[in-house]
Tab-separated table of C-alpha atoms and ligand atoms in Angstrom:
chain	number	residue	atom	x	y	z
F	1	UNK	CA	0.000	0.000	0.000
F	2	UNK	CA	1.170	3.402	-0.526
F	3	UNK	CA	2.397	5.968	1.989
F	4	UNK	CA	-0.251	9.261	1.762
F	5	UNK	CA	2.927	11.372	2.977
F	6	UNK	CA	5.129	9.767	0.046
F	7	UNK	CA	2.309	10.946	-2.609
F	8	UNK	CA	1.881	14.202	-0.889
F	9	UNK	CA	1.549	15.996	-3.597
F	10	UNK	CA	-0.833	13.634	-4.875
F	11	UNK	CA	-3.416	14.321	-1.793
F	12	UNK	CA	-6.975	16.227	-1.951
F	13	UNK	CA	-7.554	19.683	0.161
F	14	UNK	CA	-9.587	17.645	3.118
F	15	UNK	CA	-7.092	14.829	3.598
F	16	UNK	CA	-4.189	17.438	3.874
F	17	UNK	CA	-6.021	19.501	6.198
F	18	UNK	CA	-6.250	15.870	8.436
F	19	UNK	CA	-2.600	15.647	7.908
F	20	UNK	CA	-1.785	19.525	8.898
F	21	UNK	CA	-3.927	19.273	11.957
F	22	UNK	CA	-2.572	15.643	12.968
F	23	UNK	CA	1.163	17.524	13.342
F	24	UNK	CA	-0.206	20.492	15.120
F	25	UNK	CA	-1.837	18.007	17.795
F	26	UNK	CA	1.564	15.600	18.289
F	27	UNK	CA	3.841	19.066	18.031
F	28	UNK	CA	1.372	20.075	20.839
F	29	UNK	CA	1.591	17.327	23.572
F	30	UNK	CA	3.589	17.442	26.391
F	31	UNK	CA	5.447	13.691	25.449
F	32	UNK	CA	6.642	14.926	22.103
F	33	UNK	CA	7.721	18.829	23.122
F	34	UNK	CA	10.154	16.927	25.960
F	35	UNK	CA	11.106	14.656	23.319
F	36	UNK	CA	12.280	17.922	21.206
F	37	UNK	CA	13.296	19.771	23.849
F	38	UNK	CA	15.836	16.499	25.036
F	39	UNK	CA	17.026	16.117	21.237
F	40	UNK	CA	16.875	19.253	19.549
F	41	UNK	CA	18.549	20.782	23.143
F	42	UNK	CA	21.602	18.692	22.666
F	43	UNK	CA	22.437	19.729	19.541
F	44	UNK	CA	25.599	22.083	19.855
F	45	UNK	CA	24.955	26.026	19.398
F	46	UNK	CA	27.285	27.545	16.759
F	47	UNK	CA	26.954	31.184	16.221
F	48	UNK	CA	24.915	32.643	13.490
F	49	UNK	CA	23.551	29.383	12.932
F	50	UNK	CA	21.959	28.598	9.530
F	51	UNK	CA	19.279	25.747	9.893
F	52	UNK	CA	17.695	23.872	6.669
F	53	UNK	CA	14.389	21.972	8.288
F	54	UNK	CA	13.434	18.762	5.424
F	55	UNK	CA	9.817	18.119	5.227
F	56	UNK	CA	8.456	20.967	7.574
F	57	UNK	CA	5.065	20.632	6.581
F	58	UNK	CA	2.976	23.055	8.158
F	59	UNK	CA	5.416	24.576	10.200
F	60	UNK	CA	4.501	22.657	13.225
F	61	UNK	CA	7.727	21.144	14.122
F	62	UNK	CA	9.801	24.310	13.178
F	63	UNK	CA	8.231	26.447	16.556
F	64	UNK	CA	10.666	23.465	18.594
F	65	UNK	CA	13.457	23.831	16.271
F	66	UNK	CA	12.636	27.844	16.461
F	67	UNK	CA	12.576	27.304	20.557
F	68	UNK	CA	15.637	25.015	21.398
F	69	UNK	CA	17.784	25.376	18.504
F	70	UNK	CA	17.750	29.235	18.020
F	71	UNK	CA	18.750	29.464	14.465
F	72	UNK	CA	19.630	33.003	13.288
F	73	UNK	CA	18.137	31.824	9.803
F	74	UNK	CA	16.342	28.807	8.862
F	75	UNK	CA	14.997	27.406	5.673
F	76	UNK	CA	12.144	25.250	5.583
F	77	UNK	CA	11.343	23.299	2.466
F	78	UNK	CA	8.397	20.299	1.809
F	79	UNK	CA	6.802	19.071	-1.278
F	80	UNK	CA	3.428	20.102	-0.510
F	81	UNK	CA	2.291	23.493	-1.954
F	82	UNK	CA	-0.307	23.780	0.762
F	83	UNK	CA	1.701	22.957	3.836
F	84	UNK	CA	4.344	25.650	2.494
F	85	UNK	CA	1.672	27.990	2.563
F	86	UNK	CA	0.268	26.891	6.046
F	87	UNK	CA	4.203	27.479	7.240
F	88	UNK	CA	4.683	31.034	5.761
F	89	UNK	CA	1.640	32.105	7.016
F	90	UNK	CA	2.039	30.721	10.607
F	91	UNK	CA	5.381	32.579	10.628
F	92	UNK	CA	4.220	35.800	8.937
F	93	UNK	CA	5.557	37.933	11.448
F	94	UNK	CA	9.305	35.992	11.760
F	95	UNK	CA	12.690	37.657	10.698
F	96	UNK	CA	14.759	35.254	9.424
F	97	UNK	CA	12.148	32.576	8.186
F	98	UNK	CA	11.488	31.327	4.519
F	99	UNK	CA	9.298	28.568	3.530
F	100	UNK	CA	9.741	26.675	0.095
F	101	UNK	CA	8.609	24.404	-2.062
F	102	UNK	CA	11.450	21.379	-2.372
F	103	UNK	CA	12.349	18.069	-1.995
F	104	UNK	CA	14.497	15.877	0.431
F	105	UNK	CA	16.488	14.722	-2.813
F	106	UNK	CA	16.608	17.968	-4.522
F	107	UNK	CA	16.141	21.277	-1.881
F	108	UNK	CA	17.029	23.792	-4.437
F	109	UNK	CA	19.269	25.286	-1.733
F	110	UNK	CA	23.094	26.182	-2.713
F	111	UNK	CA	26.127	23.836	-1.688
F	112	UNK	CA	27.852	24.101	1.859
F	113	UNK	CA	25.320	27.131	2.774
F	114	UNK	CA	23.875	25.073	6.259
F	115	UNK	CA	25.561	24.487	9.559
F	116	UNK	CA	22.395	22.265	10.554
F	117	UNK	CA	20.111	19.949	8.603
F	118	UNK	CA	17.388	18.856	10.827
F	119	UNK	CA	14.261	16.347	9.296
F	120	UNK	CA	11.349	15.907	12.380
F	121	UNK	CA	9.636	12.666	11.095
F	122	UNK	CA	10.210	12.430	7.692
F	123	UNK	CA	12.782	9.902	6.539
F	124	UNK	CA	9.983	7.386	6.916
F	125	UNK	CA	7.996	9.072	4.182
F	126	UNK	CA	10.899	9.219	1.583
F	127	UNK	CA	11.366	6.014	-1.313
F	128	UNK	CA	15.002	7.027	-1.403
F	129	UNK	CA	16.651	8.365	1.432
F	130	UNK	CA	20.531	7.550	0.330
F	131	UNK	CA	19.375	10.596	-1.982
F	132	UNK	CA	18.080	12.431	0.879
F	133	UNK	CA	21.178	11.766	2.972
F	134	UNK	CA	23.476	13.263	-0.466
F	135	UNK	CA	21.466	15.767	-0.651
F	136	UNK	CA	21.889	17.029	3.213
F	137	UNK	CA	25.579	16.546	3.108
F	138	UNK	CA	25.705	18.498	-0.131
F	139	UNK	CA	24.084	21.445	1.339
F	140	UNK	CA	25.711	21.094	4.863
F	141	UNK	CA	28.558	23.202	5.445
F	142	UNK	CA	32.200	21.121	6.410
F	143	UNK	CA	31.732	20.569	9.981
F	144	UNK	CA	28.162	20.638	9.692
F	145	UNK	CA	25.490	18.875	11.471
F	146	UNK	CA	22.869	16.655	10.237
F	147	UNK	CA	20.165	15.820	13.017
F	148	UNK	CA	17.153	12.785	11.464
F	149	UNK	CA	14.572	11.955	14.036
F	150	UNK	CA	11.431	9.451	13.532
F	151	UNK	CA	9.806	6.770	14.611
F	152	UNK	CA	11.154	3.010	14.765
F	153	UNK	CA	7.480	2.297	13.604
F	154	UNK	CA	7.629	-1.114	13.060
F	155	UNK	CA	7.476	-1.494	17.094
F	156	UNK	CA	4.658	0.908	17.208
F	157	UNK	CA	2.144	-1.010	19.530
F	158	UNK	CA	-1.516	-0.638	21.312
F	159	UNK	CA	-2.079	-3.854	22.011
F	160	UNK	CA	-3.174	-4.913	25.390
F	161	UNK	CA	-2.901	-8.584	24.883
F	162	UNK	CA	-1.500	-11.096	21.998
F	163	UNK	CA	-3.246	-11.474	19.387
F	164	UNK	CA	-5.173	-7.964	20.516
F	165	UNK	CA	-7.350	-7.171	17.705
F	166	UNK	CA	-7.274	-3.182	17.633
F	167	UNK	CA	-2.977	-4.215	16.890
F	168	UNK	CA	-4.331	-4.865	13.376
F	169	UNK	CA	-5.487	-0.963	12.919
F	170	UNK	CA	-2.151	0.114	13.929
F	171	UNK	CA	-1.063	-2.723	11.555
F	172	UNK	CA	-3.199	-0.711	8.552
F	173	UNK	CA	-2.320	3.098	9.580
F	174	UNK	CA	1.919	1.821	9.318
F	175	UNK	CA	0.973	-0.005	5.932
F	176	UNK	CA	-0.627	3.224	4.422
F	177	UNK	CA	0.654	6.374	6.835
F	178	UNK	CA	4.780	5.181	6.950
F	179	UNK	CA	6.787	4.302	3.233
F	180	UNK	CA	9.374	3.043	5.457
F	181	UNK	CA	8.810	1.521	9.201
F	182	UNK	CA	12.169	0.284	9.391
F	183	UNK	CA	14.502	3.091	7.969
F	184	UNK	CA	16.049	4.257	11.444
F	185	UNK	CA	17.605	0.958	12.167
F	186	UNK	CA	19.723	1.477	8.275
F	187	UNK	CA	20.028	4.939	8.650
F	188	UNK	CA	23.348	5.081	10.729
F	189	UNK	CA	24.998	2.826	8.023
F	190	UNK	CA	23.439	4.995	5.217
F	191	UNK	CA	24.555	7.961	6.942
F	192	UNK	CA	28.246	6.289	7.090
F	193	UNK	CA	28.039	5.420	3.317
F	194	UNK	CA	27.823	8.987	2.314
F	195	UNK	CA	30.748	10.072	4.496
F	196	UNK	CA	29.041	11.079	7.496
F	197	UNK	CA	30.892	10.834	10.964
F	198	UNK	CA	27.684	9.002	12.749
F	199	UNK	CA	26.875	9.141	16.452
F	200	UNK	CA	25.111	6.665	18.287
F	201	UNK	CA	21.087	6.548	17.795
F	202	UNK	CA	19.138	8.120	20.624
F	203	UNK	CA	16.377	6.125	22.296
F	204	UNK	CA	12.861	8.363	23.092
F	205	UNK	CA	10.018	6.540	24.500
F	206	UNK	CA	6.693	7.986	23.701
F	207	UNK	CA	3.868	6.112	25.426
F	208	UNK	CA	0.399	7.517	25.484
F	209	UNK	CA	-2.792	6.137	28.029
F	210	UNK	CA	-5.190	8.873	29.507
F	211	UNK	CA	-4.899	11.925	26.795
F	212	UNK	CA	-3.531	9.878	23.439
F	213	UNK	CA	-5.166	12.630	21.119
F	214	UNK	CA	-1.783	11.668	18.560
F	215	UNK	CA	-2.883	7.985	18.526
F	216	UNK	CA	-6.120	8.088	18.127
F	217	UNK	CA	-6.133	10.814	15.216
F	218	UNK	CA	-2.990	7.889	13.784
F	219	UNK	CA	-5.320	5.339	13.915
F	220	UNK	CA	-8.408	7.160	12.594
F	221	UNK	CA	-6.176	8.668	9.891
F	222	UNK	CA	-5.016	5.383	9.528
F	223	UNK	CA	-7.932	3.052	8.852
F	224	UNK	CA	-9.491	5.713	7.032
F	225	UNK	CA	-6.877	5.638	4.627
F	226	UNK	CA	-7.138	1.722	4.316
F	227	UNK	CA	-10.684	1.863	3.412
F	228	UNK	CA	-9.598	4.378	1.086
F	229	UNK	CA	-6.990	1.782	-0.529
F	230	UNK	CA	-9.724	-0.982	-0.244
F	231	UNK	CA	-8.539	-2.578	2.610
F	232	UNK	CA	-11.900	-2.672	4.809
F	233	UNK	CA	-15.196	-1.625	4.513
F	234	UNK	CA	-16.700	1.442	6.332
F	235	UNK	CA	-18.049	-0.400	9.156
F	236	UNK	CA	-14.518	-2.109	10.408
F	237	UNK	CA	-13.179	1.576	10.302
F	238	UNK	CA	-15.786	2.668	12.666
F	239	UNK	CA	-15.478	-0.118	14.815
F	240	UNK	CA	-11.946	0.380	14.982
F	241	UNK	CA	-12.087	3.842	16.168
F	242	UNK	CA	-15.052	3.444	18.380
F	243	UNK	CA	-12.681	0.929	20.252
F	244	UNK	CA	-9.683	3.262	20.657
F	245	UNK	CA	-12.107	5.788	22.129
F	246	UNK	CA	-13.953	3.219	24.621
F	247	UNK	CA	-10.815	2.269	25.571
F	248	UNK	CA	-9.643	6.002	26.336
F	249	UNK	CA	-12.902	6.231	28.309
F	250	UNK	CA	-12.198	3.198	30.394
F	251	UNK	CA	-8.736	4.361	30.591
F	252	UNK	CA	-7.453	1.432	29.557
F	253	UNK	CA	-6.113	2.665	26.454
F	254	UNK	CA	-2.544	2.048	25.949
F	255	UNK	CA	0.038	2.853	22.722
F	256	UNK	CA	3.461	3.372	22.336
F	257	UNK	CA	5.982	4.364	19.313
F	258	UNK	CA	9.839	4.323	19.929
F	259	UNK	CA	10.800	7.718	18.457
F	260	UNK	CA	15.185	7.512	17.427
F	261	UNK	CA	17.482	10.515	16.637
F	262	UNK	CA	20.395	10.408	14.410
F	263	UNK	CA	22.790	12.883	14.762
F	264	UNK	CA	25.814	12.788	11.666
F	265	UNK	CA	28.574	15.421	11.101
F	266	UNK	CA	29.968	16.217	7.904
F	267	UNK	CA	33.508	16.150	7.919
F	268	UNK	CA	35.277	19.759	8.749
P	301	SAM	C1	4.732	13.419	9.293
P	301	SAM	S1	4.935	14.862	8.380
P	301	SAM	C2	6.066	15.786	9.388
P	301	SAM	C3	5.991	17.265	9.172
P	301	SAM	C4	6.820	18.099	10.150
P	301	SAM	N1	8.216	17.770	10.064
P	301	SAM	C5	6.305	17.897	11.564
P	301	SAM	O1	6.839	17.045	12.287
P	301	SAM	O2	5.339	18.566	11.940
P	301	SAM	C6	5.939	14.352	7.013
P	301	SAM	C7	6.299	15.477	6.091
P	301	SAM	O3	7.201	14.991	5.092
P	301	SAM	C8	6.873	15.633	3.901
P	301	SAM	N2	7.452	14.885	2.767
P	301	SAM	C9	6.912	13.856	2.078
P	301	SAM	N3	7.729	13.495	1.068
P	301	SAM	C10	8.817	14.310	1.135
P	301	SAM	C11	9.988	14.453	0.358
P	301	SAM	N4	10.218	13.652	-0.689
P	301	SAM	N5	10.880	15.403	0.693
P	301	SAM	C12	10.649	16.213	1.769
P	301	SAM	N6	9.556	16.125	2.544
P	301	SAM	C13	8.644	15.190	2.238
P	301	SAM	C14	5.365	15.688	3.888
P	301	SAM	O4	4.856	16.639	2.976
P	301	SAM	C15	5.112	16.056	5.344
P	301	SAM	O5	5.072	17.438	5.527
């Protein structure tokens, strides 16, 4: 099945709207701000420092990168027309902001002109991400940084039990919301291939019970999309969602996603 973030371009006003409003709500909880404030804190402050953001989308992301990174410039660039315009109107007010419309393999920015490349869940959209991974150390800077964080979504769980049956509707959002589940685990060696100096990956544990507003919109995005792609019928997609929410209302809702971060330096 196909990934609706790979074909983004591809995508109808009302589904990208779902998508737009899906990042605001994860940028938005408290689990995934500590989880950018722990990653995006660590990274090392250079003066003057000139930040490329991959796949910004709507600009959600980019107010953590704007908070703990503290770029005098940064560049934001996605496929999607829409998003970009989301972004540059969010940030209408910003110095030092520019949203446009690019691609992880081809940013249209010039060589060596970044001393940070930063991507906030969106390797596991891309078909080719050695040509991503050229691409970033192309426009990084020598002794730049290149910072990739996403999910290890193949381990992305809400089952209570073996064999639980709402597993199979995270089973369908992975098949038809990620290209690529399992890209973290060959990123470091992808990284390496390109000439990157590669750090160790960085665990971040993001489990969700009593407020899990991200999961549940991931799992109604989800199995909407797989009826979409012919996967169910409309009543399976209902049922699925109406047991995510009785669960959240017996509070015994449980999911988890193990989020990594790569951070790579291109030779000085
Ligand atoms: C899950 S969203 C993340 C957006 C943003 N980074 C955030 O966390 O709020 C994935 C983003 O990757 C973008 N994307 C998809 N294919 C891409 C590509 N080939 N190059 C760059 N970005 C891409 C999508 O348009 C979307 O904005």
């Amino acid at each position: 099945m196909a990934d609706l973030h790979t074909l983004i371009r591809d995508q109808p006003e009302d589904v990208l709207e779902l998508i737009a409003k899906s990042m605001d709500v994860r940028a938005n909880e408290p689990a995934m701000r500590a989880i950018c404030a722990r990653y995006m804190g660590a990274i090392p402050r250079v003066n003057d420092l000139r930040v490329l953001e991959i796949g910004c989308g709507n600009g959600a992301a980019t107010a953590h990168v704007l908070e703990y990174v503290e770029p005098r410039e940064l560049v934001g660039v996605d496929p999607s027309e829409a998003f970009i315009r989301m972004a540059r109107e969010r940030y209408a007010d910003r110095t030092g902001i520019r949203f446009e419309v690019g691609d992880a393999v081809d940013t249209g920015e010039p060589d060596a002109s970044f001393d940070l490349v930063i991507a906030h869940t969106v390797f596991s959209h891309l078909p080719d991400p050695a040509t991503a991974l050229h691409e970033a150390y192309r426009v990084l800077k020598p002794g730049g940084r290149l910072v990739v964080f996403d999910g290890d979504y193949a381990t992305n769980t809400v089952a209570l039990f073996a064999g639980d049956p709402l597993q199979t509707a995270m089973e369908v959002a992975l098949r038809n919301l990620a290209h690529d589940p399992y890209v973290m685990r060959r990123l470091s060696a992808l990284a390496r291939e390109v000439g990157f100096e590669v750090e160790p990956l960085d665990a971040h544990g993001y489990v969700q019970t009593t407020s899990p507003d991200y999961l549940l919109t991931l799992l109604a995005r989800g199995v909407g999309a797989g009826a979409n792609a012919g996967e169910m019928g409309q009543d399976l997609v209902e049922g699925f969602v109406s047991e995510a929410l009785a669960r959240v209302e017996a509070g015994t809702f449980y999911g988890a996603i193990l989020f990594l971060s790569l951070g790579a330096l291109k030779p000085a």
